[in-house]
Amino acid sequence: MAVQETYVAFTATAGRDFRQEAAEVLRLLQGRLTGRQPVWLRFHLSDVTNQQPILDGLLAEADWLPPDVLRASVGQAPANGARIALEAYLVGEDTPVERRPGMTLLRLANYTVVCLSAPTLHSQGSGPQMREEFAAVERALAPLGGTLAAHVQRT
């Protein structure tokens, strides 16, 4: 079975408040979902601490999105001066997507794509946090027969 894959990236028009900019990128995404479903969303925010609660509220209102779609936010403002940008990975609406808590699986003919959301980390410092995150990935992959060394491409 051939899989229809689409990667999209949107940046809001700069110069408005965050809520307006976030609503714009969500409208742009919604316009691309005809015949497609999202696997993951990555938001680039200029001020994650203050903007994440607003974005979470808008996402909760977006009844057109699967409630368990994997999403991540990074503190990396768009270069055009806007407060938000969005990257998304979409597949055809007929592609079997298995959603589990913190994990999305695409079982393809020759391999399975496993997308994980990061757990809440309890360690302090980048080294301990990375070790904690890798341990969580190992635990998630083990029931699928996977290992960190053999089956992970970290992005």
PDB file of C-alpha atoms in Angstrom:
ATOM      1  CA  MET A   1       0.000   0.000   0.000  1.00  0.00           C
ATOM      2  CA  ALA A   2       1.412   3.376  -0.981  1.00  0.00           C
ATOM      3  CA  VAL A   3       1.307   5.985   1.744  1.00  0.00           C
ATOM      4  CA  GLN A   4       0.509   9.579   0.923  1.00  0.00           C
ATOM      5  CA  GLU A   5       2.807  11.735   3.059  1.00  0.00           C
ATOM      6  CA  THR A   6       2.731  15.502   3.312  1.00  0.00           C
ATOM      7  CA  TYR A   7       4.990  17.763   5.332  1.00  0.00           C
ATOM      8  CA  VAL A   8       3.746  21.306   5.811  1.00  0.00           C
ATOM      9  CA  ALA A   9       5.199  24.381   7.465  1.00  0.00           C
ATOM     10  CA  PHE A  10       3.375  27.619   8.160  1.00  0.00           C
ATOM     11  CA  THR A  11       4.422  30.910   9.689  1.00  0.00           C
ATOM     12  CA  ALA A  12       1.875  33.415  10.930  1.00  0.00           C
ATOM     13  CA  THR A  13       1.742  36.938   9.595  1.00  0.00           C
ATOM     14  CA  ALA A  14       3.767  39.027  12.033  1.00  0.00           C
ATOM     15  CA  GLY A  15       2.496  42.057  13.894  1.00  0.00           C
ATOM     16  CA  ARG A  16      -0.599  40.749  15.674  1.00  0.00           C
ATOM     17  CA  ASP A  17      -1.145  39.296  19.118  1.00  0.00           C
ATOM     18  CA  PHE A  18      -0.249  35.684  19.777  1.00  0.00           C
ATOM     19  CA  ARG A  19      -3.834  34.380  19.840  1.00  0.00           C
ATOM     20  CA  GLN A  20      -4.491  35.809  16.359  1.00  0.00           C
ATOM     21  CA  GLU A  21      -1.254  34.403  14.984  1.00  0.00           C
ATOM     22  CA  ALA A  22      -1.900  30.959  16.499  1.00  0.00           C
ATOM     23  CA  ALA A  23      -5.457  30.925  15.120  1.00  0.00           C
ATOM     24  CA  GLU A  24      -4.021  31.742  11.684  1.00  0.00           C
ATOM     25  CA  VAL A  25      -1.587  28.801  11.607  1.00  0.00           C
ATOM     26  CA  LEU A  26      -4.319  26.459  12.858  1.00  0.00           C
ATOM     27  CA  ARG A  27      -6.655  27.664  10.065  1.00  0.00           C
ATOM     28  CA  LEU A  28      -3.868  27.072   7.540  1.00  0.00           C
ATOM     29  CA  LEU A  29      -3.384  23.551   8.908  1.00  0.00           C
ATOM     30  CA  GLN A  30      -7.103  22.830   8.849  1.00  0.00           C
ATOM     31  CA  GLY A  31      -7.179  23.845   5.187  1.00  0.00           C
ATOM     32  CA  ARG A  32      -4.562  21.181   4.387  1.00  0.00           C
ATOM     33  CA  LEU A  33      -6.348  18.312   6.148  1.00  0.00           C
ATOM     34  CA  THR A  34      -8.808  17.453   3.374  1.00  0.00           C
ATOM     35  CA  GLY A  35      -8.013  13.806   2.659  1.00  0.00           C
ATOM     36  CA  ARG A  36      -5.241  13.828   5.265  1.00  0.00           C
ATOM     37  CA  GLN A  37      -4.753  13.247   8.971  1.00  0.00           C
ATOM     38  CA  PRO A  38      -2.028  14.662  11.212  1.00  0.00           C
ATOM     39  CA  VAL A  39       0.577  12.375  12.759  1.00  0.00           C
ATOM     40  CA  TRP A  40       2.434  15.094  14.671  1.00  0.00           C
ATOM     41  CA  LEU A  41       2.531  18.857  15.058  1.00  0.00           C
ATOM     42  CA  ARG A  42       5.575  20.918  16.063  1.00  0.00           C
ATOM     43  CA  PHE A  43       4.975  24.510  17.104  1.00  0.00           C
ATOM     44  CA  HIS A  44       7.791  27.065  17.147  1.00  0.00           C
ATOM     45  CA  LEU A  45       6.978  29.710  19.748  1.00  0.00           C
ATOM     46  CA  SER A  46       8.699  32.957  20.649  1.00  0.00           C
ATOM     47  CA  ASP A  47       7.774  32.657  24.370  1.00  0.00           C
ATOM     48  CA  VAL A  48       6.788  29.102  25.295  1.00  0.00           C
ATOM     49  CA  THR A  49       6.083  29.857  28.947  1.00  0.00           C
ATOM     50  CA  ASN A  50       3.447  32.499  28.264  1.00  0.00           C
ATOM     51  CA  GLN A  51       2.135  31.244  24.925  1.00  0.00           C
ATOM     52  CA  GLN A  52       1.706  27.509  25.606  1.00  0.00           C
ATOM     53  CA  PRO A  53      -1.441  27.915  27.763  1.00  0.00           C
ATOM     54  CA  ILE A  54      -3.065  30.030  25.038  1.00  0.00           C
ATOM     55  CA  LEU A  55      -2.099  27.523  22.347  1.00  0.00           C
ATOM     56  CA  ASP A  56      -3.392  24.638  24.496  1.00  0.00           C
ATOM     57  CA  GLY A  57      -6.751  26.401  24.770  1.00  0.00           C
ATOM     58  CA  LEU A  58      -6.983  26.895  21.004  1.00  0.00           C
ATOM     59  CA  LEU A  59      -6.033  23.263  20.380  1.00  0.00           C
ATOM     60  CA  ALA A  60      -8.686  22.090  22.854  1.00  0.00           C
ATOM     61  CA  GLU A  61     -11.277  24.026  20.836  1.00  0.00           C
ATOM     62  CA  ALA A  62     -10.079  22.545  17.522  1.00  0.00           C
ATOM     63  CA  ASP A  63     -12.602  19.708  17.262  1.00  0.00           C
ATOM     64  CA  TRP A  64     -11.295  18.938  13.759  1.00  0.00           C
ATOM     65  CA  LEU A  65      -7.974  17.691  15.209  1.00  0.00           C
ATOM     66  CA  PRO A  66      -7.617  14.249  16.801  1.00  0.00           C
ATOM     67  CA  PRO A  67      -7.427  15.011  20.544  1.00  0.00           C
ATOM     68  CA  ASP A  68      -4.439  12.683  20.940  1.00  0.00           C
ATOM     69  CA  VAL A  69      -2.355  13.956  18.009  1.00  0.00           C
ATOM     70  CA  LEU A  70       1.269  14.158  19.090  1.00  0.00           C
ATOM     71  CA  ARG A  71       2.451  17.721  19.466  1.00  0.00           C
ATOM     72  CA  ALA A  72       5.538  19.495  20.629  1.00  0.00           C
ATOM     73  CA  SER A  73       6.456  23.103  21.238  1.00  0.00           C
ATOM     74  CA  VAL A  74       9.955  24.512  20.979  1.00  0.00           C
ATOM     75  CA  GLY A  75      11.243  27.904  21.976  1.00  0.00           C
ATOM     76  CA  GLN A  76      12.382  29.027  18.563  1.00  0.00           C
ATOM     77  CA  ALA A  77      10.726  32.133  17.175  1.00  0.00           C
ATOM     78  CA  PRO A  78      10.100  32.307  13.422  1.00  0.00           C
ATOM     79  CA  ALA A  79      12.590  34.451  11.491  1.00  0.00           C
ATOM     80  CA  ASN A  80       9.862  36.706  10.043  1.00  0.00           C
ATOM     81  CA  GLY A  81       9.088  38.308  13.423  1.00  0.00           C
ATOM     82  CA  ALA A  82       5.906  36.322  14.012  1.00  0.00           C
ATOM     83  CA  ARG A  83       5.317  34.682  17.372  1.00  0.00           C
ATOM     84  CA  ILE A  84       4.443  31.208  16.036  1.00  0.00           C
ATOM     85  CA  ALA A  85       5.215  28.793  13.217  1.00  0.00           C
ATOM     86  CA  LEU A  86       3.995  25.243  12.694  1.00  0.00           C
ATOM     87  CA  GLU A  87       5.469  22.135  11.121  1.00  0.00           C
ATOM     88  CA  ALA A  88       3.238  19.106  10.619  1.00  0.00           C
ATOM     89  CA  TYR A  89       3.521  15.567   9.272  1.00  0.00           C
ATOM     90  CA  LEU A  90       0.324  14.415   7.572  1.00  0.00           C
ATOM     91  CA  VAL A  91      -0.652  11.094   6.016  1.00  0.00           C
ATOM     92  CA  GLY A  92      -3.597  10.109   3.848  1.00  0.00           C
ATOM     93  CA  GLU A  93      -6.904   9.694   5.655  1.00  0.00           C
ATOM     94  CA  ASP A  94      -6.932   5.985   4.709  1.00  0.00           C
ATOM     95  CA  THR A  95      -3.521   5.307   6.256  1.00  0.00           C
ATOM     96  CA  PRO A  96      -3.957   3.195   9.379  1.00  0.00           C
ATOM     97  CA  VAL A  97      -2.722   5.297  12.279  1.00  0.00           C
ATOM     98  CA  GLU A  98      -2.660   3.685  15.707  1.00  0.00           C
ATOM     99  CA  ARG A  99      -2.730   6.236  18.508  1.00  0.00           C
ATOM    100  CA  ARG A 100      -1.699   5.223  22.009  1.00  0.00           C
ATOM    101  CA  PRO A 101      -0.976   7.433  24.998  1.00  0.00           C
ATOM    102  CA  GLY A 102       2.261   9.228  24.125  1.00  0.00           C
ATOM    103  CA  MET A 103       2.804   7.168  20.963  1.00  0.00           C
ATOM    104  CA  THR A 104       1.583   7.029  17.383  1.00  0.00           C
ATOM    105  CA  LEU A 105       2.277   4.042  15.132  1.00  0.00           C
ATOM    106  CA  LEU A 106       2.121   3.862  11.341  1.00  0.00           C
ATOM    107  CA  ARG A 107       2.354   0.199  10.382  1.00  0.00           C
ATOM    108  CA  LEU A 108       3.627   0.214   6.814  1.00  0.00           C
ATOM    109  CA  ALA A 109       4.376  -2.699   4.487  1.00  0.00           C
ATOM    110  CA  ASN A 110       8.092  -3.000   5.345  1.00  0.00           C
ATOM    111  CA  TYR A 111       8.460  -1.184   8.640  1.00  0.00           C
ATOM    112  CA  THR A 112       6.615   0.652  11.390  1.00  0.00           C
ATOM    113  CA  VAL A 113       7.047   4.360  12.060  1.00  0.00           C
ATOM    114  CA  VAL A 114       6.890   5.024  15.802  1.00  0.00           C
ATOM    115  CA  CYS A 115       6.440   8.634  16.920  1.00  0.00           C
ATOM    116  CA  LEU A 116       6.812   9.280  20.637  1.00  0.00           C
ATOM    117  CA  SER A 117       5.996  12.256  22.784  1.00  0.00           C
ATOM    118  CA  ALA A 118       8.508  13.053  25.477  1.00  0.00           C
ATOM    119  CA  PRO A 119       7.554  12.265  29.042  1.00  0.00           C
ATOM    120  CA  THR A 120       7.599  14.891  31.737  1.00  0.00           C
ATOM    121  CA  LEU A 121      11.219  14.956  32.814  1.00  0.00           C
ATOM    122  CA  HIS A 122      12.202  15.123  36.470  1.00  0.00           C
ATOM    123  CA  SER A 123      15.976  15.465  36.113  1.00  0.00           C
ATOM    124  CA  GLN A 124      17.869  18.734  36.229  1.00  0.00           C
ATOM    125  CA  GLY A 125      20.439  19.586  33.570  1.00  0.00           C
ATOM    126  CA  SER A 126      20.678  18.562  29.935  1.00  0.00           C
ATOM    127  CA  GLY A 127      22.782  15.430  30.487  1.00  0.00           C
ATOM    128  CA  PRO A 128      20.523  13.830  33.124  1.00  0.00           C
ATOM    129  CA  GLN A 129      17.420  14.873  31.186  1.00  0.00           C
ATOM    130  CA  MET A 130      18.736  13.243  28.001  1.00  0.00           C
ATOM    131  CA  ARG A 131      19.526  10.010  29.882  1.00  0.00           C
ATOM    132  CA  GLU A 132      16.018  10.053  31.374  1.00  0.00           C
ATOM    133  CA  GLU A 133      14.486  10.642  27.943  1.00  0.00           C
ATOM    134  CA  PHE A 134      16.521   7.836  26.342  1.00  0.00           C
ATOM    135  CA  ALA A 135      15.437   5.457  29.123  1.00  0.00           C
ATOM    136  CA  ALA A 136      11.786   6.357  28.431  1.00  0.00           C
ATOM    137  CA  VAL A 137      12.301   5.671  24.710  1.00  0.00           C
ATOM    138  CA  GLU A 138      13.871   2.272  25.514  1.00  0.00           C
ATOM    139  CA  ARG A 139      10.837   1.393  27.677  1.00  0.00           C
ATOM    140  CA  ALA A 140       8.428   2.427  24.924  1.00  0.00           C
ATOM    141  CA  LEU A 141      10.276   0.476  22.201  1.00  0.00           C
ATOM    142  CA  ALA A 142      10.852  -2.748  24.169  1.00  0.00           C
ATOM    143  CA  PRO A 143       7.278  -4.108  23.774  1.00  0.00           C
ATOM    144  CA  LEU A 144       7.580  -3.453  20.014  1.00  0.00           C
ATOM    145  CA  GLY A 145      10.865  -5.377  19.767  1.00  0.00           C
ATOM    146  CA  GLY A 146      12.891  -2.226  19.229  1.00  0.00           C
ATOM    147  CA  THR A 147      15.957  -0.731  20.829  1.00  0.00           C
ATOM    148  CA  LEU A 148      17.310   2.781  21.048  1.00  0.00           C
ATOM    149  CA  ALA A 149      20.539   1.944  19.238  1.00  0.00           C
ATOM    150  CA  ALA A 150      18.912   0.100  16.340  1.00  0.00           C
ATOM    151  CA  HIS A 151      15.623   1.868  15.785  1.00  0.00           C
ATOM    152  CA  VAL A 152      15.707   5.556  16.710  1.00  0.00           C
ATOM    153  CA  GLN A 153      16.196   8.628  14.593  1.00  0.00           C
ATOM    154  CA  ARG A 154      15.993  11.584  16.959  1.00  0.00           C
ATOM    155  CA  THR A 155      14.790  14.881  15.532  1.00  0.00           C
TER     156      THR A 155
END
